[in-house]
PDB file of C-alpha atoms and ligand atoms in Angstrom:
ATOM      1  CA  UNK A   1       0.001   0.002  -0.002  1.00 73.00           C
ATOM      2  CA  UNK A   2       1.293   3.418  -0.900  1.00 88.00           C
ATOM      3  CA  UNK A   3       1.059   6.553   1.179  1.00 95.00           C
ATOM      4  CA  UNK A   4      -2.238   8.433   0.921  1.00 97.00           C
ATOM      5  CA  UNK A   5      -2.128  12.177   1.520  1.00 98.00           C
ATOM      6  CA  UNK A   6      -5.196  14.342   2.026  1.00 98.00           C
ATOM      7  CA  UNK A   7      -5.501  18.012   2.917  1.00 98.00           C
ATOM      8  CA  UNK A   8      -8.335  20.105   4.360  1.00 98.00           C
ATOM      9  CA  UNK A   9      -8.550  23.888   4.722  1.00 97.00           C
ATOM     10  CA  UNK A  10      -8.866  26.028   7.828  1.00 96.00           C
ATOM     11  CA  UNK A  11     -11.850  28.363   8.106  1.00 97.00           C
ATOM     12  CA  UNK A  12     -13.004  31.776   9.211  1.00 98.00           C
ATOM     13  CA  UNK A  13     -16.499  32.378  10.475  1.00 98.00           C
ATOM     14  CA  UNK A  14     -17.729  35.520   8.691  1.00 98.00           C
ATOM     15  CA  UNK A  15     -21.070  36.103  10.417  1.00 98.00           C
ATOM     16  CA  UNK A  16     -23.413  34.156  12.676  1.00 98.00           C
ATOM     17  CA  UNK A  17     -21.009  33.034  15.433  1.00 98.00           C
ATOM     18  CA  UNK A  18     -22.701  31.377  18.437  1.00 98.00           C
ATOM     19  CA  UNK A  19     -26.209  31.776  16.980  1.00 98.00           C
ATOM     20  CA  UNK A  20     -25.250  28.896  14.650  1.00 98.00           C
ATOM     21  CA  UNK A  21     -25.014  26.568  17.674  1.00 98.00           C
ATOM     22  CA  UNK A  22     -28.773  27.208  18.138  1.00 98.00           C
ATOM     23  CA  UNK A  23     -29.666  26.267  14.558  1.00 98.00           C
ATOM     24  CA  UNK A  24     -29.386  29.778  13.086  1.00 98.00           C
ATOM     25  CA  UNK A  25     -27.457  30.367   9.854  1.00 98.00           C
ATOM     26  CA  UNK A  26     -23.839  31.348   9.544  1.00 98.00           C
ATOM     27  CA  UNK A  27     -21.521  32.212   6.672  1.00 98.00           C
ATOM     28  CA  UNK A  28     -18.103  30.596   6.765  1.00 98.00           C
ATOM     29  CA  UNK A  29     -15.212  30.740   4.333  1.00 98.00           C
ATOM     30  CA  UNK A  30     -12.467  28.140   3.888  1.00 98.00           C
ATOM     31  CA  UNK A  31      -8.957  29.627   3.936  1.00 97.00           C
ATOM     32  CA  UNK A  32      -5.831  28.924   1.958  1.00 96.00           C
ATOM     33  CA  UNK A  33      -3.952  27.548   4.998  1.00 95.00           C
ATOM     34  CA  UNK A  34      -4.337  23.765   4.959  1.00 96.00           C
ATOM     35  CA  UNK A  35      -3.789  20.826   7.246  1.00 96.00           C
ATOM     36  CA  UNK A  36      -2.398  17.644   5.718  1.00 96.00           C
ATOM     37  CA  UNK A  37      -2.842  14.056   6.893  1.00 97.00           C
ATOM     38  CA  UNK A  38      -0.802  11.178   5.408  1.00 97.00           C
ATOM     39  CA  UNK A  39      -1.416   7.504   6.022  1.00 97.00           C
ATOM     40  CA  UNK A  40       1.322   4.998   5.270  1.00 97.00           C
ATOM     41  CA  UNK A  41       1.837   1.339   6.143  1.00 96.00           C
ATOM     42  CA  UNK A  42       3.060   0.749   9.667  1.00 94.00           C
ATOM     43  CA  UNK A  43       6.494  -0.806   9.924  1.00 91.00           C
ATOM     44  CA  UNK A  44       5.490  -3.045  12.860  1.00 93.00           C
ATOM     45  CA  UNK A  45       1.834  -3.980  13.193  1.00 89.00           C
ATOM     46  CA  UNK A  46       0.895  -1.102  15.487  1.00 93.00           C
ATOM     47  CA  UNK A  47      -0.714   2.267  14.868  1.00 92.00           C
ATOM     48  CA  UNK A  48       1.680   5.211  15.062  1.00 93.00           C
ATOM     49  CA  UNK A  49       1.003   8.926  15.279  1.00 92.00           C
ATOM     50  CA  UNK A  50       3.309  11.724  14.279  1.00 91.00           C
ATOM     51  CA  UNK A  51       1.170  14.833  14.637  1.00 88.00           C
ATOM     52  CA  UNK A  52       3.128  18.070  14.978  1.00 82.00           C
ATOM     53  CA  UNK A  53       0.948  21.173  14.714  1.00 73.00           C
ATOM     54  CA  UNK A  54      -2.108  19.301  15.981  1.00 79.00           C
ATOM     55  CA  UNK A  55      -2.589  20.411  19.553  1.00 73.00           C
ATOM     56  CA  UNK A  56      -5.192  17.786  20.358  1.00 81.00           C
ATOM     57  CA  UNK A  57      -4.613  14.294  18.937  1.00 87.00           C
ATOM     58  CA  UNK A  58      -7.958  13.110  20.317  1.00 94.00           C
ATOM     59  CA  UNK A  59      -9.541  14.322  17.072  1.00 95.00           C
ATOM     60  CA  UNK A  60      -7.355  11.972  15.014  1.00 95.00           C
ATOM     61  CA  UNK A  61      -8.241   9.084  17.325  1.00 95.00           C
ATOM     62  CA  UNK A  62     -11.960   9.965  17.183  1.00 97.00           C
ATOM     63  CA  UNK A  63     -11.849  10.096  13.378  1.00 97.00           C
ATOM     64  CA  UNK A  64     -10.246   6.637  13.236  1.00 96.00           C
ATOM     65  CA  UNK A  65     -12.837   5.287  15.656  1.00 96.00           C
ATOM     66  CA  UNK A  66     -15.697   6.785  13.626  1.00 97.00           C
ATOM     67  CA  UNK A  67     -14.312   5.256  10.413  1.00 97.00           C
ATOM     68  CA  UNK A  68     -13.771   1.837  11.981  1.00 95.00           C
ATOM     69  CA  UNK A  69     -17.253   1.964  13.532  1.00 95.00           C
ATOM     70  CA  UNK A  70     -19.006   2.844  10.280  1.00 96.00           C
ATOM     71  CA  UNK A  71     -16.916   1.096   7.676  1.00 95.00           C
ATOM     72  CA  UNK A  72     -15.919  -2.047   9.589  1.00 92.00           C
ATOM     73  CA  UNK A  73     -12.448  -2.539  10.992  1.00 86.00           C
ATOM     74  CA  UNK A  74     -10.825  -2.277   7.594  1.00 89.00           C
ATOM     75  CA  UNK A  75      -7.979   0.086   8.372  1.00 93.00           C
ATOM     76  CA  UNK A  76      -4.754  -1.879   8.861  1.00 93.00           C
ATOM     77  CA  UNK A  77      -2.070  -0.539  11.226  1.00 94.00           C
ATOM     78  CA  UNK A  78      -0.788   2.720   9.740  1.00 96.00           C
ATOM     79  CA  UNK A  79       1.435   5.645  10.502  1.00 95.00           C
ATOM     80  CA  UNK A  80      -0.728   8.790  10.695  1.00 96.00           C
ATOM     81  CA  UNK A  81       1.391  11.862  10.005  1.00 95.00           C
ATOM     82  CA  UNK A  82       0.075  15.425  10.023  1.00 95.00           C
ATOM     83  CA  UNK A  83       1.451  18.704   8.815  1.00 93.00           C
ATOM     84  CA  UNK A  84      -0.206  22.051   9.409  1.00 90.00           C
ATOM     85  CA  UNK A  85       0.136  25.249   7.426  1.00 86.00           C
ATOM     86  CA  UNK A  86      -1.256  27.236  10.352  1.00 84.00           C
ATOM     87  CA  UNK A  87      -0.940  27.404  14.116  1.00 82.00           C
ATOM     88  CA  UNK A  88      -3.549  25.548  16.132  1.00 81.00           C
ATOM     89  CA  UNK A  89      -3.752  28.699  18.264  1.00 83.00           C
ATOM     90  CA  UNK A  90      -5.365  30.942  15.647  1.00 88.00           C
ATOM     91  CA  UNK A  91      -8.836  29.420  15.888  1.00 85.00           C
ATOM     92  CA  UNK A  92      -8.789  28.642  12.183  1.00 90.00           C
ATOM     93  CA  UNK A  93     -10.406  25.263  12.776  1.00 89.00           C
ATOM     94  CA  UNK A  94      -7.469  22.872  12.985  1.00 91.00           C
ATOM     95  CA  UNK A  95      -9.541  20.322  14.952  1.00 93.00           C
ATOM     96  CA  UNK A  96     -12.242  20.123  12.287  1.00 96.00           C
ATOM     97  CA  UNK A  97      -9.658  20.123   9.472  1.00 96.00           C
ATOM     98  CA  UNK A  98      -7.675  17.239  11.005  1.00 96.00           C
ATOM     99  CA  UNK A  99     -10.854  15.249  11.694  1.00 97.00           C
ATOM    100  CA  UNK A 100     -12.167  15.677   8.150  1.00 98.00           C
ATOM    101  CA  UNK A 101      -8.776  15.011   6.549  1.00 98.00           C
ATOM    102  CA  UNK A 102      -8.181  11.875   8.647  1.00 98.00           C
ATOM    103  CA  UNK A 103     -11.604  10.441   7.784  1.00 98.00           C
ATOM    104  CA  UNK A 104     -11.196  11.189   4.092  1.00 98.00           C
ATOM    105  CA  UNK A 105      -7.677   9.749   4.100  1.00 98.00           C
ATOM    106  CA  UNK A 106      -8.981   6.525   5.671  1.00 98.00           C
ATOM    107  CA  UNK A 107     -11.731   6.277   3.021  1.00 98.00           C
ATOM    108  CA  UNK A 108      -9.103   6.651   0.290  1.00 97.00           C
ATOM    109  CA  UNK A 109      -6.780   4.191   2.012  1.00 97.00           C
ATOM    110  CA  UNK A 110      -9.376   1.429   2.240  1.00 96.00           C
ATOM    111  CA  UNK A 111     -10.879   2.280  -1.155  1.00 96.00           C
ATOM    112  CA  UNK A 112     -14.266   3.370   0.146  1.00 96.00           C
ATOM    113  CA  UNK A 113     -16.281   5.923  -1.793  1.00 96.00           C
ATOM    114  CA  UNK A 114     -17.626   8.524   0.597  1.00 97.00           C
ATOM    115  CA  UNK A 115     -20.108  11.298  -0.195  1.00 98.00           C
ATOM    116  CA  UNK A 116     -19.633  14.778   1.307  1.00 98.00           C
ATOM    117  CA  UNK A 117     -22.832  14.205   3.322  1.00 98.00           C
ATOM    118  CA  UNK A 118     -21.546  10.981   4.880  1.00 98.00           C
ATOM    119  CA  UNK A 119     -18.149  12.537   5.534  1.00 98.00           C
ATOM    120  CA  UNK A 120     -19.888  15.457   7.231  1.00 98.00           C
ATOM    121  CA  UNK A 121     -22.011  13.215   9.471  1.00 98.00           C
ATOM    122  CA  UNK A 122     -19.005  11.141  10.566  1.00 98.00           C
ATOM    123  CA  UNK A 123     -16.772  14.196  11.088  1.00 98.00           C
ATOM    124  CA  UNK A 124     -19.402  16.040  13.091  1.00 97.00           C
ATOM    125  CA  UNK A 125     -19.971  13.026  15.350  1.00 97.00           C
ATOM    126  CA  UNK A 126     -16.223  12.547  15.853  1.00 97.00           C
ATOM    127  CA  UNK A 127     -15.759  16.227  16.747  1.00 96.00           C
ATOM    128  CA  UNK A 128     -18.712  16.131  19.139  1.00 96.00           C
ATOM    129  CA  UNK A 129     -17.344  12.985  20.793  1.00 96.00           C
ATOM    130  CA  UNK A 130     -14.213  14.949  21.741  1.00 95.00           C
ATOM    131  CA  UNK A 131     -15.449  18.505  22.138  1.00 92.00           C
ATOM    132  CA  UNK A 132     -19.006  17.831  23.380  1.00 93.00           C
ATOM    133  CA  UNK A 133     -20.249  21.147  21.951  1.00 94.00           C
ATOM    134  CA  UNK A 134     -20.252  22.809  18.532  1.00 95.00           C
ATOM    135  CA  UNK A 135     -22.511  23.445  15.569  1.00 97.00           C
ATOM    136  CA  UNK A 136     -20.483  21.490  12.991  1.00 98.00           C
ATOM    137  CA  UNK A 137     -20.053  24.479  10.651  1.00 98.00           C
ATOM    138  CA  UNK A 138     -16.269  24.034  10.755  1.00 98.00           C
ATOM    139  CA  UNK A 139     -16.482  20.448   9.470  1.00 98.00           C
ATOM    140  CA  UNK A 140     -18.807  21.574   6.654  1.00 98.00           C
ATOM    141  CA  UNK A 141     -16.344  24.290   5.678  1.00 98.00           C
ATOM    142  CA  UNK A 142     -13.421  21.835   5.638  1.00 98.00           C
ATOM    143  CA  UNK A 143     -15.399  19.452   3.410  1.00 98.00           C
ATOM    144  CA  UNK A 144     -17.148  21.755   0.929  1.00 98.00           C
ATOM    145  CA  UNK A 145     -14.627  24.608   0.910  1.00 98.00           C
ATOM    146  CA  UNK A 146     -15.440  27.953  -0.721  1.00 98.00           C
ATOM    147  CA  UNK A 147     -17.895  30.038   1.258  1.00 98.00           C
ATOM    148  CA  UNK A 148     -20.804  28.157   2.732  1.00 98.00           C
ATOM    149  CA  UNK A 149     -24.213  29.023   4.140  1.00 98.00           C
ATOM    150  CA  UNK A 150     -24.659  26.660   7.088  1.00 98.00           C
ATOM    151  CA  UNK A 151     -27.990  26.373   8.906  1.00 98.00           C
ATOM    152  CA  UNK A 152     -30.108  24.029  11.058  1.00 97.00           C
ATOM    153  CA  UNK A 153     -26.995  22.375  12.489  1.00 97.00           C
ATOM    154  CA  UNK A 154     -25.992  21.064   9.083  1.00 97.00           C
ATOM    155  CA  UNK A 155     -29.344  20.151   7.585  1.00 97.00           C
ATOM    156  CA  UNK A 156     -28.781  23.044   5.177  1.00 98.00           C
ATOM    157  CA  UNK A 157     -25.316  23.452   3.674  1.00 98.00           C
ATOM    158  CA  UNK A 158     -25.167  25.457   0.443  1.00 98.00           C
ATOM    159  CA  UNK A 159     -22.465  27.418  -1.364  1.00 97.00           C
ATOM    160  CA  UNK A 160     -22.687  31.202  -1.000  1.00 98.00           C
ATOM    161  CA  UNK A 161     -21.387  33.581  -3.667  1.00 93.00           C
ATOM    162  CA  UNK A 162     -18.553  35.710  -2.312  1.00 93.00           C
ATOM    163  CA  UNK A 163     -16.172  36.797  -5.058  1.00 93.00           C
ATOM    164  CA  UNK A 164     -13.258  39.126  -4.342  1.00 94.00           C
ATOM    165  CA  UNK A 165     -13.779  39.050  -0.588  1.00 97.00           C
ATOM    166  CA  UNK A 166     -11.627  41.915   0.767  1.00 98.00           C
ATOM    167  CA  UNK A 167     -10.838  40.215   4.056  1.00 98.00           C
ATOM    168  CA  UNK A 168      -8.193  41.222   6.598  1.00 98.00           C
ATOM    169  CA  UNK A 169      -7.417  38.967   9.558  1.00 98.00           C
ATOM    170  CA  UNK A 170      -5.812  39.925  12.871  1.00 98.00           C
ATOM    171  CA  UNK A 171      -4.797  37.403  15.535  1.00 97.00           C
ATOM    172  CA  UNK A 172      -5.127  38.589  19.155  1.00 97.00           C
ATOM    173  CA  UNK A 173      -2.308  36.353  20.371  1.00 96.00           C
ATOM    174  CA  UNK A 174      -4.751  34.632  22.727  1.00 95.00           C
ATOM    175  CA  UNK A 175      -6.104  31.133  22.107  1.00 92.00           C
ATOM    176  CA  UNK A 176      -9.840  31.010  22.830  1.00 91.00           C
ATOM    177  CA  UNK A 177     -11.325  28.191  24.888  1.00 92.00           C
ATOM    178  CA  UNK A 178     -14.254  27.538  22.543  1.00 93.00           C
ATOM    179  CA  UNK A 179     -15.955  24.876  24.671  1.00 92.00           C
ATOM    180  CA  UNK A 180     -15.905  27.096  27.777  1.00 95.00           C
ATOM    181  CA  UNK A 181     -17.247  30.135  25.907  1.00 97.00           C
ATOM    182  CA  UNK A 182     -20.007  28.098  24.238  1.00 97.00           C
ATOM    183  CA  UNK A 183     -20.909  26.749  27.705  1.00 96.00           C
ATOM    184  CA  UNK A 184     -21.033  30.319  29.084  1.00 97.00           C
ATOM    185  CA  UNK A 185     -23.415  31.355  26.322  1.00 98.00           C
ATOM    186  CA  UNK A 186     -25.555  28.281  27.073  1.00 98.00           C
ATOM    187  CA  UNK A 187     -25.804  29.420  30.709  1.00 98.00           C
ATOM    188  CA  UNK A 188     -26.910  32.877  29.561  1.00 98.00           C
ATOM    189  CA  UNK A 189     -29.404  31.279  27.194  1.00 98.00           C
ATOM    190  CA  UNK A 190     -30.849  29.199  30.064  1.00 98.00           C
ATOM    191  CA  UNK A 191     -31.028  32.196  32.408  1.00 98.00           C
ATOM    192  CA  UNK A 192     -32.343  34.770  29.906  1.00 98.00           C
ATOM    193  CA  UNK A 193     -33.848  32.705  27.125  1.00 98.00           C
ATOM    194  CA  UNK A 194     -36.020  35.465  25.702  1.00 98.00           C
ATOM    195  CA  UNK A 195     -33.294  38.076  25.559  1.00 98.00           C
ATOM    196  CA  UNK A 196     -30.712  35.719  24.067  1.00 98.00           C
ATOM    197  CA  UNK A 197     -33.240  34.344  21.567  1.00 98.00           C
ATOM    198  CA  UNK A 198     -33.910  37.905  20.418  1.00 98.00           C
ATOM    199  CA  UNK A 199     -30.177  38.382  19.895  1.00 98.00           C
ATOM    200  CA  UNK A 200     -29.889  35.150  17.898  1.00 98.00           C
ATOM    201  CA  UNK A 201     -32.923  36.063  15.765  1.00 98.00           C
ATOM    202  CA  UNK A 202     -31.421  39.474  15.025  1.00 98.00           C
ATOM    203  CA  UNK A 203     -28.098  37.838  14.113  1.00 98.00           C
ATOM    204  CA  UNK A 204     -29.944  35.411  11.793  1.00 98.00           C
ATOM    205  CA  UNK A 205     -31.583  38.366  10.019  1.00 98.00           C
ATOM    206  CA  UNK A 206     -28.314  40.122   9.408  1.00 98.00           C
ATOM    207  CA  UNK A 207     -26.598  36.927   8.216  1.00 98.00           C
ATOM    208  CA  UNK A 208     -29.383  36.611   5.662  1.00 98.00           C
ATOM    209  CA  UNK A 209     -28.831  40.204   4.567  1.00 98.00           C
ATOM    210  CA  UNK A 210     -25.088  39.606   4.328  1.00 98.00           C
ATOM    211  CA  UNK A 211     -25.549  36.634   2.008  1.00 98.00           C
ATOM    212  CA  UNK A 212     -27.434  38.839  -0.423  1.00 98.00           C
ATOM    213  CA  UNK A 213     -24.947  41.707  -0.188  1.00 98.00           C
ATOM    214  CA  UNK A 214     -21.987  39.342  -0.608  1.00 98.00           C
ATOM    215  CA  UNK A 215     -23.527  37.955  -3.785  1.00 97.00           C
ATOM    216  CA  UNK A 216     -23.914  41.532  -5.079  1.00 97.00           C
ATOM    217  CA  UNK A 217     -20.316  42.315  -4.140  1.00 97.00           C
ATOM    218  CA  UNK A 218     -21.514  45.107  -1.843  1.00 98.00           C
ATOM    219  CA  UNK A 219     -18.736  44.674   0.711  1.00 98.00           C
ATOM    220  CA  UNK A 220     -19.316  48.068   2.257  1.00 98.00           C
ATOM    221  CA  UNK A 221     -22.765  46.914   3.352  1.00 98.00           C
ATOM    222  CA  UNK A 222     -21.388  43.535   4.466  1.00 98.00           C
ATOM    223  CA  UNK A 223     -18.976  45.518   6.651  1.00 98.00           C
ATOM    224  CA  UNK A 224     -21.874  47.399   8.256  1.00 98.00           C
ATOM    225  CA  UNK A 225     -23.622  44.092   8.938  1.00 98.00           C
ATOM    226  CA  UNK A 226     -20.412  42.771  10.518  1.00 98.00           C
ATOM    227  CA  UNK A 227     -20.431  45.810  12.817  1.00 98.00           C
ATOM    228  CA  UNK A 228     -24.011  45.037  13.889  1.00 98.00           C
ATOM    229  CA  UNK A 229     -23.071  41.392  14.376  1.00 98.00           C
ATOM    230  CA  UNK A 230     -20.180  42.489  16.593  1.00 98.00           C
ATOM    231  CA  UNK A 231     -22.545  44.590  18.723  1.00 98.00           C
ATOM    232  CA  UNK A 232     -24.696  41.544  19.383  1.00 98.00           C
ATOM    233  CA  UNK A 233     -21.639  39.424  20.198  1.00 98.00           C
ATOM    234  CA  UNK A 234     -20.480  42.105  22.620  1.00 98.00           C
ATOM    235  CA  UNK A 235     -23.959  42.010  24.171  1.00 97.00           C
ATOM    236  CA  UNK A 236     -23.595  38.268  24.600  1.00 98.00           C
ATOM    237  CA  UNK A 237     -20.377  38.969  26.485  1.00 97.00           C
ATOM    238  CA  UNK A 238     -18.041  36.999  24.219  1.00 98.00           C
ATOM    239  CA  UNK A 239     -15.791  39.805  22.998  1.00 98.00           C
ATOM    240  CA  UNK A 240     -12.577  40.799  24.778  1.00 98.00           C
ATOM    241  CA  UNK A 241     -10.535  43.941  25.309  1.00 98.00           C
ATOM    242  CA  UNK A 242      -7.899  42.765  22.864  1.00 98.00           C
ATOM    243  CA  UNK A 243     -10.476  41.924  20.190  1.00 98.00           C
ATOM    244  CA  UNK A 244     -12.107  45.317  20.700  1.00 98.00           C
ATOM    245  CA  UNK A 245      -8.820  47.169  20.371  1.00 98.00           C
ATOM    246  CA  UNK A 246      -7.957  45.402  17.089  1.00 98.00           C
ATOM    247  CA  UNK A 247     -11.468  46.068  15.793  1.00 98.00           C
ATOM    248  CA  UNK A 248     -11.285  49.758  16.751  1.00 98.00           C
ATOM    249  CA  UNK A 249      -7.834  49.983  15.118  1.00 98.00           C
ATOM    250  CA  UNK A 250      -9.078  48.425  11.857  1.00 98.00           C
ATOM    251  CA  UNK A 251     -12.118  50.667  11.724  1.00 98.00           C
ATOM    252  CA  UNK A 252     -10.124  53.761  12.617  1.00 98.00           C
ATOM    253  CA  UNK A 253      -7.817  53.031   9.698  1.00 98.00           C
ATOM    254  CA  UNK A 254     -10.692  52.808   7.234  1.00 98.00           C
ATOM    255  CA  UNK A 255     -12.263  49.319   7.376  1.00 98.00           C
ATOM    256  CA  UNK A 256     -15.912  49.116   6.297  1.00 98.00           C
ATOM    257  CA  UNK A 257     -16.616  46.851   9.242  1.00 98.00           C
ATOM    258  CA  UNK A 258     -14.964  44.432  11.651  1.00 98.00           C
ATOM    259  CA  UNK A 259     -15.877  41.754  14.149  1.00 98.00           C
ATOM    260  CA  UNK A 260     -14.530  38.826  16.087  1.00 98.00           C
ATOM    261  CA  UNK A 261     -14.524  35.501  14.271  1.00 98.00           C
ATOM    262  CA  UNK A 262     -15.454  32.284  16.068  1.00 97.00           C
ATOM    263  CA  UNK A 263     -15.996  31.813  19.776  1.00 96.00           C
ATOM    264  CA  UNK A 264     -14.610  35.173  20.922  1.00 97.00           C
ATOM    265  CA  UNK A 265     -12.461  35.701  24.002  1.00 96.00           C
ATOM    266  CA  UNK A 266      -9.388  35.674  21.732  1.00 95.00           C
ATOM    267  CA  UNK A 267      -8.463  34.004  18.421  1.00 95.00           C
ATOM    268  CA  UNK A 268      -8.913  36.274  15.400  1.00 97.00           C
ATOM    269  CA  UNK A 269     -10.824  39.342  14.346  1.00 98.00           C
ATOM    270  CA  UNK A 270     -11.760  39.974  10.735  1.00 98.00           C
ATOM    271  CA  UNK A 271     -12.391  43.144   8.782  1.00 98.00           C
ATOM    272  CA  UNK A 272     -13.548  43.996   5.274  1.00 98.00           C
ATOM    273  CA  UNK A 273     -12.004  47.046   3.703  1.00 98.00           C
ATOM    274  CA  UNK A 274     -11.345  48.899   0.468  1.00 98.00           C
ATOM    275  CA  UNK A 275      -8.189  47.670  -1.258  1.00 97.00           C
ATOM    276  CA  UNK A 276      -6.400  51.003  -1.016  1.00 98.00           C
ATOM    277  CA  UNK A 277      -6.779  51.044   2.783  1.00 98.00           C
ATOM    278  CA  UNK A 278      -5.453  47.536   3.299  1.00 98.00           C
ATOM    279  CA  UNK A 279      -1.856  48.522   4.088  1.00 98.00           C
ATOM    280  CA  UNK A 280      -2.768  51.137   6.656  1.00 98.00           C
ATOM    281  CA  UNK A 281      -5.338  48.845   8.311  1.00 98.00           C
ATOM    282  CA  UNK A 282      -2.786  46.051   8.652  1.00 98.00           C
ATOM    283  CA  UNK A 283      -0.324  48.508  10.210  1.00 98.00           C
ATOM    284  CA  UNK A 284      -3.008  49.741  12.626  1.00 98.00           C
ATOM    285  CA  UNK A 285      -3.845  46.155  13.692  1.00 98.00           C
ATOM    286  CA  UNK A 286      -0.172  45.504  14.349  1.00 98.00           C
ATOM    287  CA  UNK A 287       0.260  48.789  16.211  1.00 98.00           C
ATOM    288  CA  UNK A 288      -2.641  47.694  18.452  1.00 98.00           C
ATOM    289  CA  UNK A 289      -0.748  44.505  19.301  1.00 98.00           C
ATOM    290  CA  UNK A 290      -2.347  42.140  16.784  1.00 98.00           C
ATOM    291  CA  UNK A 291      -0.660  39.821  14.307  1.00 97.00           C
ATOM    292  CA  UNK A 292      -1.898  40.104  10.733  1.00 98.00           C
ATOM    293  CA  UNK A 293      -2.497  36.689   9.175  1.00 97.00           C
ATOM    294  CA  UNK A 294      -2.323  36.585   5.405  1.00 96.00           C
ATOM    295  CA  UNK A 295      -4.897  34.156   4.067  1.00 95.00           C
ATOM    296  CA  UNK A 296      -6.913  33.818   0.890  1.00 96.00           C
ATOM    297  CA  UNK A 297     -10.610  33.054   1.411  1.00 97.00           C
ATOM    298  CA  UNK A 298     -12.751  30.659  -0.673  1.00 97.00           C
ATOM    299  CA  UNK A 299     -10.178  27.861  -0.652  1.00 98.00           C
ATOM    300  CA  UNK A 300     -11.057  24.388  -1.958  1.00 98.00           C
ATOM    301  CA  UNK A 301     -12.439  21.791   0.465  1.00 98.00           C
ATOM    302  CA  UNK A 302     -10.902  18.470   1.469  1.00 98.00           C
ATOM    303  CA  UNK A 303      -8.954  16.774  -1.330  1.00 98.00           C
ATOM    304  CA  UNK A 304      -6.493  14.047  -2.100  1.00 98.00           C
ATOM    305  CA  UNK A 305      -2.978  15.385  -2.667  1.00 97.00           C
ATOM    306  CA  UNK A 306      -0.605  13.871  -5.202  1.00 92.00           C
TER     307      UNK A 306
HETATM  308  C1  MEV B   1     -16.573  28.728  17.214  1.00 83.83           C
HETATM  309  O1  MEV B   1     -15.568  28.750  16.203  1.00 83.83           O
HETATM  310  C2  MEV B   1     -17.898  29.136  16.644  1.00 83.83           C
HETATM  311  C3  MEV B   1     -19.080  28.920  17.566  1.00 83.83           C
HETATM  312  O2  MEV B   1     -20.234  29.359  16.871  1.00 83.83           O
HETATM  313  C4  MEV B   1     -19.215  27.494  17.985  1.00 83.83           C
HETATM  314  C5  MEV B   1     -19.679  26.563  16.882  1.00 83.83           C
HETATM  315  O3  MEV B   1     -20.420  26.980  16.004  1.00 83.83           O
HETATM  316  O4  MEV B   1     -19.316  25.377  16.936  1.00 83.83           O
HETATM  317  C6  MEV B   1     -18.941  29.786  18.800  1.00 83.83           C
END
């Protein structure tokens, strides 16, 4: 058996963070930074893992378990080797990418045809087995790639038009604890269901508006909608001082709009901005203590590599 190599992209959540956990829609784009998983025959009859850049190997183990459970124990002992084009600290979805890539690599290795829908179901279950919480949007993004409209916890996954997305990304330097922040929001939801439901409904409305404006290429309006989205996220209590200072810096330097991306508390902020302002916005983010991450949105989904 030869080595099988598969890669899956990281992601950035554009709009709809947190509300998506409650079945509302979100828009997510796959990014050019990819995570690679290779499977090759084991030299001794045991499984081996060589997973630099993957902070939590439980996702690889959960993917193998999901594959063995669904497809019969057909995977012989292999060496699983990973390589990541991005830091697991950025919040770009390395856990989902490694889960999806491992499952797809196993399918290729054992010669099993797998549809995107089946791959999604298995990946989502494997991620949930480890993480306990999460909407599954990150697995969908890693599988389908491009920019995706994700709703009803994965019952609706459709491509969204988003050409020439003028995205700027700033890393806060802080790794967010997604599970803890999602649990905090769940507590708020339980304590103030009506108020939080109103916030999620309002977020759903603006995500819908953003899909339309993205398709029209009206990025100025998308920026405004990102600003509104950020206000609701702030209201939910998931922003942080560092995120706010990078957002203020980006807007002060001419961004159309900016918000946190993902769970909040840290990770990355995103902004959309006119091309001619890009340089000064990046400088402003760095002056505010952020690290600009150069990515290209709308990257292809999971794929076999030569
Ligand atoms: C985290 O990247 C995004 C959240 O919406 C959680 C999820 O959808 O799994 C906060």
